[in-house]
Short mmCIF file of C-alpha atoms and ligand atoms in Angstrom, two decimals:
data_model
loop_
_atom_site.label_atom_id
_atom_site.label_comp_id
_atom_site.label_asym_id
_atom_site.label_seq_id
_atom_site.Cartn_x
_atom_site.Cartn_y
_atom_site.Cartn_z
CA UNK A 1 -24.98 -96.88 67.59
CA UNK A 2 -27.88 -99.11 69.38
CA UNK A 3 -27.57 -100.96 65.98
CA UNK A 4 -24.02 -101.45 65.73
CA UNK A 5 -24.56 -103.03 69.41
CA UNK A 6 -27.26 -105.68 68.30
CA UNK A 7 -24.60 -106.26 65.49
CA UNK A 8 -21.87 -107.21 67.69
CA UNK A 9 -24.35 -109.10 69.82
CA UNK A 10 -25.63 -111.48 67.25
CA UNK A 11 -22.01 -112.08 66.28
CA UNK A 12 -21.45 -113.23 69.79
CA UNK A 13 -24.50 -115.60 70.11
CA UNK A 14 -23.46 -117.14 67.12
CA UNK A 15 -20.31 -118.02 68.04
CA UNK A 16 -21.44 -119.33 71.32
CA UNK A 17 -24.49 -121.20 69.68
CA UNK A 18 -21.70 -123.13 68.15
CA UNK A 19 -23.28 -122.52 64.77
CA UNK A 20 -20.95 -124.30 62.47
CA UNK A 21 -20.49 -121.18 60.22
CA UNK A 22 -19.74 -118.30 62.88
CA UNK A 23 -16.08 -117.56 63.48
CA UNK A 24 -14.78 -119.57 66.38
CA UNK A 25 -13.99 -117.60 69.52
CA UNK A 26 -10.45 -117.48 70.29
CA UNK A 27 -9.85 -117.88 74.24
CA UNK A 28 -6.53 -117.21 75.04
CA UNK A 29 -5.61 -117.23 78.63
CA UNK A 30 -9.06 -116.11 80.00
CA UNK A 31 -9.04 -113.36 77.55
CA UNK A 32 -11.13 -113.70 74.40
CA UNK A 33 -11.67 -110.94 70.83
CA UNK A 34 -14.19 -110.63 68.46
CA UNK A 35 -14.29 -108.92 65.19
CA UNK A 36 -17.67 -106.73 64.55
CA UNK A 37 -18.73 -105.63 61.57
CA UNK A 38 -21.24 -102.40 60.91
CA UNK A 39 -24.63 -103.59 59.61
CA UNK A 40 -25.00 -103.49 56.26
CA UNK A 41 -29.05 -102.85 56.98
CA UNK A 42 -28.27 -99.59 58.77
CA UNK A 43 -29.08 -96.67 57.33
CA UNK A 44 -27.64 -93.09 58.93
CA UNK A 45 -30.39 -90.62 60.15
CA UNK A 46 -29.44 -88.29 62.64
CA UNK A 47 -32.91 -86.75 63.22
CA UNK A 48 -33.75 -90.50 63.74
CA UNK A 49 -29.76 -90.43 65.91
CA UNK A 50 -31.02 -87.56 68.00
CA UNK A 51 -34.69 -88.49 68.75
CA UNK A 52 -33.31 -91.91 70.09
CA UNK A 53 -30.81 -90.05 72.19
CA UNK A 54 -33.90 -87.68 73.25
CA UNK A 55 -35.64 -90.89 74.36
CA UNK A 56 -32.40 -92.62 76.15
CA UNK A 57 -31.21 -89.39 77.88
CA UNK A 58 -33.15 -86.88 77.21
CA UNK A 59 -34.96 -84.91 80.24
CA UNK A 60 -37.14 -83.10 77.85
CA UNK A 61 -39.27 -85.24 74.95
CA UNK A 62 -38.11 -84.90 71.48
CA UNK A 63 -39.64 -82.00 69.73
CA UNK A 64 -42.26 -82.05 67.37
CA UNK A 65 -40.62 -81.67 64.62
CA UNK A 66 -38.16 -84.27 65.22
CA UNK A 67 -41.00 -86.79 65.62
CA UNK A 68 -42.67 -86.03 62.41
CA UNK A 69 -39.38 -86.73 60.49
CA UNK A 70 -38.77 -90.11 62.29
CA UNK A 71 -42.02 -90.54 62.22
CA UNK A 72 -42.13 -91.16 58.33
CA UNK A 73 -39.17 -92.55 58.63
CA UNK A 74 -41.13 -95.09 60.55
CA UNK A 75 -44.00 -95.42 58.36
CA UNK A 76 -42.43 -95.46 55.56
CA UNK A 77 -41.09 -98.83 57.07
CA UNK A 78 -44.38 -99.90 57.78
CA UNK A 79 -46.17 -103.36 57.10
CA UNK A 80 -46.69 -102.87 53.74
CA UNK A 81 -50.46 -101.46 52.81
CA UNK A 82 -53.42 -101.61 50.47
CA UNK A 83 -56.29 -98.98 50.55
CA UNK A 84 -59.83 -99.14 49.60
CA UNK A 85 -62.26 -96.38 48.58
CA UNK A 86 -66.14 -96.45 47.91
CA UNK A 87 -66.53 -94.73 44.14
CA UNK A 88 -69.83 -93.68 43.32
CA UNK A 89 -71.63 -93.56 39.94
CA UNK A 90 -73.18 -90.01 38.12
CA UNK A 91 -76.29 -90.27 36.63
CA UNK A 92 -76.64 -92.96 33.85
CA UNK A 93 -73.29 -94.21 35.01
CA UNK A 94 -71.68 -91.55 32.77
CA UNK A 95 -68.40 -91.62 35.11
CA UNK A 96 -67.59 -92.96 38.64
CA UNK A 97 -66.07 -90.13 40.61
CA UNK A 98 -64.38 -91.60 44.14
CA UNK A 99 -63.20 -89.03 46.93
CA UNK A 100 -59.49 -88.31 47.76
CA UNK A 101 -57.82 -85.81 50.51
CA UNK A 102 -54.98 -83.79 49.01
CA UNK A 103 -52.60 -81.66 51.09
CA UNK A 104 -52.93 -80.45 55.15
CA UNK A 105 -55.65 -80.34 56.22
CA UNK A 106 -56.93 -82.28 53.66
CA UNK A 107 -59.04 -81.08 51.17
CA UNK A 108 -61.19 -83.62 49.85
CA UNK A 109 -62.04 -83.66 46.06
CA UNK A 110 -64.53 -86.12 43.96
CA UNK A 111 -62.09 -87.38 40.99
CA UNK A 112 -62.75 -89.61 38.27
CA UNK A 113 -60.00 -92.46 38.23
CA UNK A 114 -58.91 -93.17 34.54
CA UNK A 115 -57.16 -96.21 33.42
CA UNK A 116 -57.06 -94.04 30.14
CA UNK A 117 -54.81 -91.42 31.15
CA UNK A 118 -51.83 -90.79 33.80
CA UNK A 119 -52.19 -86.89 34.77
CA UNK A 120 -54.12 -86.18 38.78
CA UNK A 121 -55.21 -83.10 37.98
CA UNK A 122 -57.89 -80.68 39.81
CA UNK A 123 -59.86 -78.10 39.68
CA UNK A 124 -58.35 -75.10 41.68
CA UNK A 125 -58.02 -71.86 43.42
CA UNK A 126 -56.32 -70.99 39.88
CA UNK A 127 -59.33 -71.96 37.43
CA UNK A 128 -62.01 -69.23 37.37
CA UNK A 129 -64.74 -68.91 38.76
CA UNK A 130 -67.05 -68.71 35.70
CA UNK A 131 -64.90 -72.24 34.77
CA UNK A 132 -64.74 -74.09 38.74
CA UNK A 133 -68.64 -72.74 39.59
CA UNK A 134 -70.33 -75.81 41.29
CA UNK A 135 -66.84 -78.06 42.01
CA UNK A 136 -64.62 -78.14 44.55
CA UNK A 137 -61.23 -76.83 44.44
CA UNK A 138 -57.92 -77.16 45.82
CA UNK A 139 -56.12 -74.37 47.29
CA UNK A 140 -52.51 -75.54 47.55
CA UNK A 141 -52.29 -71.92 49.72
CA UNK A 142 -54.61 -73.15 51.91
CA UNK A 143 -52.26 -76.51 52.69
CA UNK A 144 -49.27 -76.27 55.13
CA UNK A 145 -47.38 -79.31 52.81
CA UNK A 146 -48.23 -77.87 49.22
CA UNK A 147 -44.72 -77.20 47.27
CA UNK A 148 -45.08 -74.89 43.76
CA UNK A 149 -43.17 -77.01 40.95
CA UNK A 150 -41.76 -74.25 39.71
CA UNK A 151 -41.66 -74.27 35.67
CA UNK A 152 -43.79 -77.28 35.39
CA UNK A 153 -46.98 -77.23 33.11
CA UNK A 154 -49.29 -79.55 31.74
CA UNK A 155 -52.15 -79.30 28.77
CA UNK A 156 -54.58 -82.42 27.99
CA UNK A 157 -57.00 -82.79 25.38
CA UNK A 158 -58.80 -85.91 25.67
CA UNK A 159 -60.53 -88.48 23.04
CA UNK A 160 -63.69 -86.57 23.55
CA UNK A 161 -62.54 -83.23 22.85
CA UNK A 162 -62.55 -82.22 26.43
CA UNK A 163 -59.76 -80.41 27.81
CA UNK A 164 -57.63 -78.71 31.09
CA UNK A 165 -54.47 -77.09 31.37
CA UNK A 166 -52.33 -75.53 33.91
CA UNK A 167 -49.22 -75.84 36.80
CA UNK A 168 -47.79 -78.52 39.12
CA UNK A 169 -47.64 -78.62 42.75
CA UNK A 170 -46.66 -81.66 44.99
CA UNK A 171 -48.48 -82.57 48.22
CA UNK A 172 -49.89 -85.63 49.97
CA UNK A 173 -52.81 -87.31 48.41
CA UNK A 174 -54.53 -90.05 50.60
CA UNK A 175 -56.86 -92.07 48.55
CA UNK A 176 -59.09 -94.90 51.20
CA UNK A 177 -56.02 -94.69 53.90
CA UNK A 178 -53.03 -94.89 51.46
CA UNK A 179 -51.24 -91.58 51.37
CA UNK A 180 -48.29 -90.43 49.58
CA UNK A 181 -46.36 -87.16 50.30
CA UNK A 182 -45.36 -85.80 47.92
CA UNK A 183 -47.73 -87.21 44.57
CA UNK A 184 -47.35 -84.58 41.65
CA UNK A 185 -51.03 -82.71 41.69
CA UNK A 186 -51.76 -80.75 38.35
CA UNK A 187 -53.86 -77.48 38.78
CA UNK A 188 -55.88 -76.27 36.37
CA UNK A 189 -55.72 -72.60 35.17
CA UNK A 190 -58.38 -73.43 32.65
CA UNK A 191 -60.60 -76.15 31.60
CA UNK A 192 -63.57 -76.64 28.87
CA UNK A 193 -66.92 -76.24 29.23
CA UNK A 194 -67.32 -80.36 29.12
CA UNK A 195 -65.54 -80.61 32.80
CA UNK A 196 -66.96 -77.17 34.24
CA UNK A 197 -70.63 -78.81 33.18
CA UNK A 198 -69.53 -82.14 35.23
CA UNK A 199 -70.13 -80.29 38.30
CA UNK A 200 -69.80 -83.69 40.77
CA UNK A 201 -66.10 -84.14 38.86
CA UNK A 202 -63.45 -82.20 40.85
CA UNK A 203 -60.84 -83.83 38.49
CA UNK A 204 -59.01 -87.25 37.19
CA UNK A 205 -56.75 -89.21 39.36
CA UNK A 206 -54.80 -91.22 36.19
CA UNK A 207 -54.53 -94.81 36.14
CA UNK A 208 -52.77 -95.26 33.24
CA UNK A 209 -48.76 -95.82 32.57
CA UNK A 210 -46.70 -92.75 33.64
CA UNK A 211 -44.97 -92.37 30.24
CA UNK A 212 -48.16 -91.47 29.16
CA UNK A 213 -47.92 -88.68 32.27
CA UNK A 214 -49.09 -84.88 30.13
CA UNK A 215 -46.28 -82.57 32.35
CA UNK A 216 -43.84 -80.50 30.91
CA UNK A 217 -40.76 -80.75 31.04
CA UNK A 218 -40.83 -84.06 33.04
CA UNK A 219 -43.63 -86.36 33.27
CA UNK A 220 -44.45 -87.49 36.87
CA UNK A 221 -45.37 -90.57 38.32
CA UNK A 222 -48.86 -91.36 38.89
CA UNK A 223 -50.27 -92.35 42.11
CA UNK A 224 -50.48 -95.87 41.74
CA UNK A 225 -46.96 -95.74 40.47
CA UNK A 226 -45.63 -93.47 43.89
CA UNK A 227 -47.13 -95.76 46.54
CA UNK A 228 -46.90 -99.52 44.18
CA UNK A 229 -43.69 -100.20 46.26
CA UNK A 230 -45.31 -100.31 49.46
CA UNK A 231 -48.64 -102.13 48.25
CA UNK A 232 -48.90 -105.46 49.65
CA UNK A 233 -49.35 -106.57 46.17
CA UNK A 234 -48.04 -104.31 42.94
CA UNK A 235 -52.02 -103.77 41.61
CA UNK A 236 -54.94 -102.15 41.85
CA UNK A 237 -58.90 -103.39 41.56
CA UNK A 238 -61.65 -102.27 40.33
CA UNK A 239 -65.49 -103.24 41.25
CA UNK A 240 -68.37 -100.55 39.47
CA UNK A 241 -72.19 -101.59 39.81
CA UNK A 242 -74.47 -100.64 37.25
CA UNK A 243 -76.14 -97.28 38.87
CA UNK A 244 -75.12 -98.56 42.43
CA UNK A 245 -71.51 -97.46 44.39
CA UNK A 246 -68.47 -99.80 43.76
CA UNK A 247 -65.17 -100.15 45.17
CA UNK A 248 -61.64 -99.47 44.28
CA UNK A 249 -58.85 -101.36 45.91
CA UNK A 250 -54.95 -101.00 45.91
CA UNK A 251 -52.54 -103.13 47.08
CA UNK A 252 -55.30 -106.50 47.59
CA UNK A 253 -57.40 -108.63 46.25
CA UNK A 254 -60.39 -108.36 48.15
CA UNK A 255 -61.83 -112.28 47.45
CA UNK A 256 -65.16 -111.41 48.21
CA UNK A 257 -65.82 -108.92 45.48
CA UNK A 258 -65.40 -111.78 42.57
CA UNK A 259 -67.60 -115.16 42.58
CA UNK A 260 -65.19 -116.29 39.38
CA UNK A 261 -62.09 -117.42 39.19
CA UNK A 262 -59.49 -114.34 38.03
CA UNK A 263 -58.86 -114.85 34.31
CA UNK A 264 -55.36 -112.89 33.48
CA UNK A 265 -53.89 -111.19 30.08
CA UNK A 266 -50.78 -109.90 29.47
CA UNK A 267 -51.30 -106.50 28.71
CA UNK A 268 -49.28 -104.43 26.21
CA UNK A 269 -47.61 -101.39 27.78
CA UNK A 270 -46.35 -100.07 24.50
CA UNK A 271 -49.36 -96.97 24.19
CA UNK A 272 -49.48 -96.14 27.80
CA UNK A 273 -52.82 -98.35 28.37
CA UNK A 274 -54.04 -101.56 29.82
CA UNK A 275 -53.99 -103.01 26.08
CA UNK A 276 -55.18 -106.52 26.15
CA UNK A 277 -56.65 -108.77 23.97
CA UNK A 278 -60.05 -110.63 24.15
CA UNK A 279 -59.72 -113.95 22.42
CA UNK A 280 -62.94 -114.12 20.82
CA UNK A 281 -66.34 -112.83 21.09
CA UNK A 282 -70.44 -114.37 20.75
CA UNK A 283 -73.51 -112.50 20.41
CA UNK A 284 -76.52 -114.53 20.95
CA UNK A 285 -74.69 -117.71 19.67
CA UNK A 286 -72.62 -116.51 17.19
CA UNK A 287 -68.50 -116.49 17.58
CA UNK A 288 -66.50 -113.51 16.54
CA UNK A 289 -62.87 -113.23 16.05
CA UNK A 290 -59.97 -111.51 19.03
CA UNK A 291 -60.59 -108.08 20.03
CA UNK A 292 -57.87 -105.92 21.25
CA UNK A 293 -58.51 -103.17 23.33
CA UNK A 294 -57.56 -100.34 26.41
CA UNK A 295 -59.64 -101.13 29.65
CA UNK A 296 -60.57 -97.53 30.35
CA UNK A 297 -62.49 -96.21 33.27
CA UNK A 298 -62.71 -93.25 32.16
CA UNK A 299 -64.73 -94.10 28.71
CA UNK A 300 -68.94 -94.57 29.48
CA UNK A 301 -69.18 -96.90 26.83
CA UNK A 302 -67.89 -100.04 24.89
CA UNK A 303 -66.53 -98.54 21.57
CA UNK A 304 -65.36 -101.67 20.13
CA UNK A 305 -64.58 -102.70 16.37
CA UNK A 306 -66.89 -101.34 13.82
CA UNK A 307 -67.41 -105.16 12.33
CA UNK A 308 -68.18 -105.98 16.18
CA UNK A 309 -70.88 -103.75 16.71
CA UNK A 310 -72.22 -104.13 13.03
CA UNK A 311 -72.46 -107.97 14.24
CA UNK A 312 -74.24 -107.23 17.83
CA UNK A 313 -76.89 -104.79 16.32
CA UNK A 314 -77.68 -107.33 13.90
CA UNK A 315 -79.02 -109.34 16.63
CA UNK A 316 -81.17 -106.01 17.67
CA UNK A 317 -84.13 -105.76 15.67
CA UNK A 318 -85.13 -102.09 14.76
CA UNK A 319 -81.51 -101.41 15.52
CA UNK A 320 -80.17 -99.04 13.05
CA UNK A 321 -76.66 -96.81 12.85
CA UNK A 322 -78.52 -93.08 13.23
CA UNK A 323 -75.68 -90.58 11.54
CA UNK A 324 -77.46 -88.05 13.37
CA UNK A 325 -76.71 -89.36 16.72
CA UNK A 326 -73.36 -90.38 15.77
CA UNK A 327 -74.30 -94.08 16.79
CA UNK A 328 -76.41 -97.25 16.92
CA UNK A 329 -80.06 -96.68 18.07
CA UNK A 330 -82.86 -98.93 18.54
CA UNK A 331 -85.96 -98.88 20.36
CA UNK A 332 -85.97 -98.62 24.06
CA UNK A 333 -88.58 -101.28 24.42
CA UNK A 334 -86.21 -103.82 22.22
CA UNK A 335 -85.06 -106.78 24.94
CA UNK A 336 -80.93 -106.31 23.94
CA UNK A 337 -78.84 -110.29 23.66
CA UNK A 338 -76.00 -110.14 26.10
CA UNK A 339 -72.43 -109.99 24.92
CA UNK A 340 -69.70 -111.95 25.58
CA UNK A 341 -66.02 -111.86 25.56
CA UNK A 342 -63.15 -114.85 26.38
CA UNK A 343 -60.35 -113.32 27.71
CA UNK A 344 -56.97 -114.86 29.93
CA UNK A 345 -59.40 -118.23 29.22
CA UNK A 346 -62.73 -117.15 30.99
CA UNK A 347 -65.49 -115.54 30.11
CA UNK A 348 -67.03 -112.01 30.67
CA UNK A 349 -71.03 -111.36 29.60
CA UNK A 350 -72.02 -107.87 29.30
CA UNK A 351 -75.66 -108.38 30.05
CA UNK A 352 -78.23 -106.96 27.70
CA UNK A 353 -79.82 -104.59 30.42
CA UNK A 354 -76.50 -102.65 30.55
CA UNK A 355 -76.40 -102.32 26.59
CA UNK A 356 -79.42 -100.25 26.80
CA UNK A 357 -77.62 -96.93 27.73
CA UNK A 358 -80.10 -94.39 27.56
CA UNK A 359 -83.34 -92.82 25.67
CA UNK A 360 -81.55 -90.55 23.45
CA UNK A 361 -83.60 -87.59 25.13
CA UNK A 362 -85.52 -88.16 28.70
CA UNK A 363 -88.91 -89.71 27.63
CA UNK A 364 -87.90 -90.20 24.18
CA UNK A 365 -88.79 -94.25 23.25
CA UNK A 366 -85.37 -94.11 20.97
CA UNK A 367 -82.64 -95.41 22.75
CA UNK A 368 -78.72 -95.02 22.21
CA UNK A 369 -76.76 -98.21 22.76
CA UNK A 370 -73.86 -98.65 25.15
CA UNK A 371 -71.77 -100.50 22.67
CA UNK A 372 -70.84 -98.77 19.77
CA UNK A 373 -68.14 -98.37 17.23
CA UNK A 374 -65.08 -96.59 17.55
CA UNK A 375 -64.70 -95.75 13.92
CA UNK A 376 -62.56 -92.43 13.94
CA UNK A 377 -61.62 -93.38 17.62
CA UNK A 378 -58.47 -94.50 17.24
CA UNK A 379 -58.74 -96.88 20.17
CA UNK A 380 -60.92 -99.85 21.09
CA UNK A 381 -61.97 -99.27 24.35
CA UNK A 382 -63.46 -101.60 27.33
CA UNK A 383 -65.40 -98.80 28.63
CA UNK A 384 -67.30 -98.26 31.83
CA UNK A 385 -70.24 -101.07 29.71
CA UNK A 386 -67.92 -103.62 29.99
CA UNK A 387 -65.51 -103.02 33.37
CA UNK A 388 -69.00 -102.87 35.03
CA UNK A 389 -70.10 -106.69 34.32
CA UNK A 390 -66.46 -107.76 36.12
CA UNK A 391 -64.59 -107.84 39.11
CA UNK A 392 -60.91 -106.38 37.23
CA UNK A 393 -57.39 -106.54 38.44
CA UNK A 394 -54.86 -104.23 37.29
CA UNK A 395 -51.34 -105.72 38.17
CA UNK A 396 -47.66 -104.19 36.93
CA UNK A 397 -45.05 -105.72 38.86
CA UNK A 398 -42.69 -103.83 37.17
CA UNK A 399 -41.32 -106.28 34.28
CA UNK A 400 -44.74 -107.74 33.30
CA UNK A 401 -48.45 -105.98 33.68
CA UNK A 402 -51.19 -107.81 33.66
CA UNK A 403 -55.33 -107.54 33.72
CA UNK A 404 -57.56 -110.18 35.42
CA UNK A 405 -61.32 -110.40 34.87
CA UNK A 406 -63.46 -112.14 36.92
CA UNK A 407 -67.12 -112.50 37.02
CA UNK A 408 -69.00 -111.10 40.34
C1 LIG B 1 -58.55 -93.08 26.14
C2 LIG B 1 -59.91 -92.44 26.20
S1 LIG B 1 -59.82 -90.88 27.07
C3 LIG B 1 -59.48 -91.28 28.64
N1 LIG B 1 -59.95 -92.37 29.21
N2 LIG B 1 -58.72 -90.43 29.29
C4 LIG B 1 -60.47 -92.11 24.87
C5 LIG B 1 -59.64 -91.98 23.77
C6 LIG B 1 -60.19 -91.61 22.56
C7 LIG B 1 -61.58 -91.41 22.49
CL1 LIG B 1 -62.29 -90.92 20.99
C8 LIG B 1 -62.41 -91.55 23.59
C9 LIG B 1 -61.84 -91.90 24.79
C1 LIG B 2 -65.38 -84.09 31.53
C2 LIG B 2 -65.73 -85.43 31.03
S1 LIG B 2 -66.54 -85.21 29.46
C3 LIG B 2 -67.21 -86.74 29.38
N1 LIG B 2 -67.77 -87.23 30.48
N2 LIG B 2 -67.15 -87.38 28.24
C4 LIG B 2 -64.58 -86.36 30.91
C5 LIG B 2 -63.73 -86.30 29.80
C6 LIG B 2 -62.68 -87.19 29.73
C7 LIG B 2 -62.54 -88.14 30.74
CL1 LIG B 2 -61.26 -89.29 30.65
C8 LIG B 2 -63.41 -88.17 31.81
C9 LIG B 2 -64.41 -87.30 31.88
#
């Protein structure tokens, strides 16, 4: 009603304002009309109806539960938002697992945000205990906004052979101050012995596209895809430190996390990944041809061409491909040239330090390198190696996605 009001009130300044398109007033002997119209902006509520007529007339406040419905209402409305969230590393830099509340109270979880996959799935009251010991779990029982999605299942295997299954709920997830209410959150009724020996990882929070989303019989939305419409801006940063906490952001770039200029790609949506391609490549002075591959946050390592890694160990001496290991070993004490990729028309260097991954065994003086080949992988993937020597934007405004790299 109050809107329909301002409605006719605007028409009426306008046409006294004289602007020269409002409808002239007609005044015919001291009596005057004018035609309203009902605002196309309005939307009907009538919880939001009633709790304004509790606050015009009402001799009681509106009750509670009235207020929590406008309430969204109102938020939802709100400036638009970003969120940011301190994401710490495990040992070696293995993974970076960030925290996030799901349902009310919330329950906070440590999940490992993959640009690799699209599925937020947790451990939970559901997995058993000889499978959850030493995580935390969420009990959607034990939250006052959890909602069973009844019929919906989900199974992942992923590139290393580990795997989770289980059922669907929807609840709120806040992740650093952004919250959506009712995200899609995938409880696992089992999970392999890889993620029950993880015992800081409570879970994934996907990153990836949501066609790429693992649940049965419809795929859900992941949670950069829920709250992307009321992001300031329609992306998502990342900032990891070797061995030290980073940062993710959503919704802004935060200017002081980058020293370089943002160097964008267009990335290729087709797979489900941020596919881009790296123009060319040097090692110690020598060029190397365009490398396309998935910037994954959820992969440790660089597994990049087999010709690519052939050419960087060259530079290594000692190095050698150990079958053994499964990779490209050299001696820990070896100093390690940096490697550098061109990509949107700047440059990223990996620096050497970070391409010494680890002894192969504590103590041993063998060590295992952090870029490696992905032959029988399928995928060449920007791992953890690489998305740790940047400052990296993840953009999808809907028609056109994008990755920026900058250095920091
Ligand atoms: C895309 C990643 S898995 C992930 N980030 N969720 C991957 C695929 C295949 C292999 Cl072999 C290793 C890793
Ligand atoms: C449970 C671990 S196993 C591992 N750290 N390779 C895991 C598997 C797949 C992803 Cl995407 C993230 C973490």
């Amino acid at each position: 009603m109050r809107n329909m009001i301002a409605s006719v009130f605007v028409l009426f300044a306008a046409g006294f304002s004289g602007l020269a398109n409002a409808v002239p007033l007609q005044i015919n002997n001291g009596t005057f009309s004018v035609t309203t119209h009902p605002n196309p902006e309005f939307v009907a509520h009538g919880p939001t109806a009633m709790y304004k007529a509790y606050l015009k007339y009402g001799k009681t406040p509106p009750p509670a539960l009235l207020r929590t419905v406008t309430d969204y209402r109102a938020q939802k409305k709100a400036k638009r938002e970003s969120g940011s969230v301190v994401t710490t590393p495990e040992v070696l830099d293995q993974a970076w697992l960030t925290p996030v509340q799901i349902g009310t109270p919330g329950q906070t979880l440590n999940l490992d945000f993959d640009s690799g996959s699209s599925d937020l799935w947790v451990f939970s009251s559901s997995t058993p205990a000889s499978q959850s010991r030493g995580h935390s779990v969420f009990s959607p029982g034990k939250s006052s906004t959890a909602k069973e999605s009844p019929g919906y299942t989900w199974s992942i295997t992923y590139g290393d052979g580990s795997s989770s299954s289980g059922t669907v709920y929807t609840d709120v997830v806040d992740v650093g101050g952004l919250s959506f209410p009712s995200q899609a959150v995938e409880t696992a009724n089992r999970v392999s012995p890889e993620f029950t020996q993880e015992t800081n990882l409570d879970g994934l929070l996907g990153l990836g596209f949501s066609t790429i989303n693992a649940v049965k019989p419809t795929a859900q939305n992941t949670f950069f895809d829920n709250i992307k419409s009321d992001l300031n801006q329609p992306l998502w940063t990342v900032d990891l430190k070797h061995q030290e906490p980073g940062t993710y952001n959503f919704g802004n770039i935060n200017s002081s996390l980058h020293t370089g200029e943002i160097h964008y790609a267009i990335v290729n949506t087709r797979r489900g990944f941020w596919t881009f391609t790296a123009t060319s490549y040097s090692v110690g002075g020598a060029i190397g041809g365009s490398i396309t591959g998935i910037a994954d946050t959820g992969t440790t390592l660089a597994l990049l061409p087999t010709a690519v890694a052939k050419a960087y160990y060259s530079k290594v001496p000692d190095a050698l491909y150990d079958n053994s290991q499964g990779g490209y070993v050299f001696p820990c004490a070896a100093s390690l040239p940096d490697f550098t990729f061109t990509v949107g028309g700047g440059e990223i260097t990996i620096p050497g330090n970070y391409i010494n991954y680890a002894p192969l065994t504590p103590g041993s003086k063998t060590c295992f390198g952090g870029i490696q080949g992905n032959t029988g992988i399928g995928e060449v993937i920007f791992g953890d190696v690489a998305l740790k020597s940047a400052f990296v934007v993840f953009e999808n405004s809907g028609d056109t996605a994008r990755i920026g790299w900058a250095k920091k």
